[in-house]
Amino acid sequence: SAVLAAVNAVQATPWRINERVLEVLTEALDTERAIAGLPERDPEVPPFPPEAEHNPDLKRAWKRAAAKAHERKRRNLGRRLQVHKAIQLARRFAGRDIYFPHQMDFRGRLYPLPAILNPQGPDYVKALLTFARGYPIEDEVAAGWLAISGANHYGVDKCSLEERIAWVEQNEEAILAVDADPWGPAFDFWTKADKPWQFLAFCFEWAALKRHGWGYVSSLPVHLDGSCNGLQHYSAALRDPVGGAAVNLLPNERPNDIYGQVASVAEALVQEFVRPDGPTPGRINQLDKLLDFWRERAINPRRMAERWLQLGIDRKITKRAVMTLPYGSTIFSCREFIEEAAVEKIERGTPNPFYQGADIVEARRELFEASLWLQPLVWQAIGEVVKAAREGMDWLQDCAKLAATMGLPVSWRTPDGFLVQQAYRKLNTRRVETILDGH
C-alpha cells in the first residue's frame, strides 16, 4: 500500500505549461541557428573542392567532412522533429492542468508514460513544465533555494550553497535583463548556461519574485539530485567513509565530484609513464602484464601517455565508467565509454593527438588503441576511489551466481514492502513461417 500510495501521489500531481518558455522556444526553433542546445535547421555540407579531384589526401579529407555533415543533418532532423512535437503538445495543453500517468518497473523505479512531454525529458522539455499549484516565497530561506536552483542550472554547482546564492545576487542585473528581453543584450548570458532552457525559466521566476516581493506564489520545480546514486547506496550500506565522502554522504562545505576525483587519480597514473625512470614500483596494478600486452600490439606506453595528457583526462573521460559501475558495467564497457568521451572532445574542437590524417577507419583504430591503453588505468583509479563499493558488488555478484545455480532469481523486499526480483532469463526463440492471404 505504501508503494501504491507513492505512485498515486506522483500521478495526482498537476502540472502546467510554462507559456513564456514556450514562446521563446518556438521563436528559437524558427531560426536557422543552433540556439541553447537546439539542433540547427540545415547544417552546411562542405562543397567538393575541384583541386581534390587529383589529390587523394584532400579527397579523403573532404569525404570525411562531408560524411560528418550528412550524419549531423540526419541526426538533427530527428531532434528537430522531437522539439516540434513537444511544442505542439505544449500548445495543446497550455492553460490546463496536466497529469502524467506513470509505470513502475521491477526495481521500483517510476517512469512517466508520455514519451515526448514529461518531467523527465531533456532540458527544454523540463523547462516547459511547471507545477500547477505553487507556494508563496515568504522568507530568505525559500528564496535561497530558488536561487540555488538557478545557479545549478547555470553550472555553478561545485561550490557551497551560500556561494551559489551569492552568484545569483551578483548576476541579478543580467538575470533581470533576460526576463525583460531574452533576445536582447543578455542573450549570450542565458544561452551559455549548462541547462539554458531551465535557467531561462528560472530567470522569469526570479524576476517575478523581485517584482512582487515576499508572498510571491512560485510554481517552478526546484530539482534536487544525488551524486552518483548507485555509489551512494553502496557507500551508505557499507558505511564506507572514503566512498561516502566522494559521493557527498558526509558533511562538507563544498560538494565533492567523484568523477573528477577518479579523473585526477587516473591522470596521476598516466603521469607515471612519462617519468624519466618509468612508473614507480608497485604503483600500477599488474604492470608487467600490461607492458607485455602493449608490446604485442606495438603500443609505446610513454608516447601514449603523452598523447592522453595532451588530450586531457577530465571528469568527462571517466564519468560514464564511474556512473555505470553500480549497474554492472565491466572493464570492457569502461573502454567503450572512454572512447566515446574522447570522440566527443575531439568533435567539440579539441585537437586529436592520436591521429591527424583524413582516413576515418584509421582514426577509429587509433582511438580504439588509445582507449584500450587507458582502460586498465581508469579501472584502477575507480577501484582506488570506490574500493568498498567494488568489494560489495563482487559479493553481490557471487550471491547472484549461487542463486542462479539453483534456478532462482535474486530477490528481496524493500522496507516499504516492494518485492524486487532480478529475473533475467535466457529466452529460446523459434521462428514460425505462416501463410497469410495465400502467401
Coordinates of C-alpha atoms in Angstrom, one line a residue, residues 231 240 242-243 258 262 265-266 269 283 285 321-322 325 334 375-391 394:
L231 CA 27.6 4.5 -5.4
D240 CA 32.3 3.4 3.7
V242 CA 36.0 7.2 1.7
G243 CA 33.3 6.4 -0.9
I258 CA 33.6 11.7 -7.7
V262 CA 38.6 9.4 -10.4
V265 CA 43.8 9.6 -9.9
A266 CA 43.7 8.3 -13.5
L269 CA 48.6 7.0 -13.0
R283 CA 52.1 1.9 -8.3
N285 CA 48.5 -2.9 -11.0
A321 CA 32.6 4.4 -16.5
V322 CA 32.1 5.5 -12.9
L325 CA 29.8 0.8 -12.3
C334 CA 34.9 1.0 -19.5
Q375 CA 41.2 1.3 -19.8
P376 CA 43.2 -0.5 -17.1
L377 CA 44.4 2.7 -15.5
V378 CA 40.9 4.2 -15.3
W379 CA 39.6 0.9 -13.9
Q380 CA 42.4 1.0 -11.2
A381 CA 41.5 4.6 -10.4
I382 CA 37.9 3.7 -9.9
G383 CA 38.9 0.9 -7.6
E384 CA 41.1 3.3 -5.5
V385 CA 38.3 5.9 -5.1
V386 CA 35.4 3.5 -4.6
K387 CA 37.1 0.4 -3.2
A388 CA 34.4 -0.7 -0.8
A389 CA 31.6 -0.4 -3.4
R390 CA 33.6 -2.7 -5.8
E391 CA 34.0 -5.2 -3.0
D394 CA 31.7 -8.6 -6.1

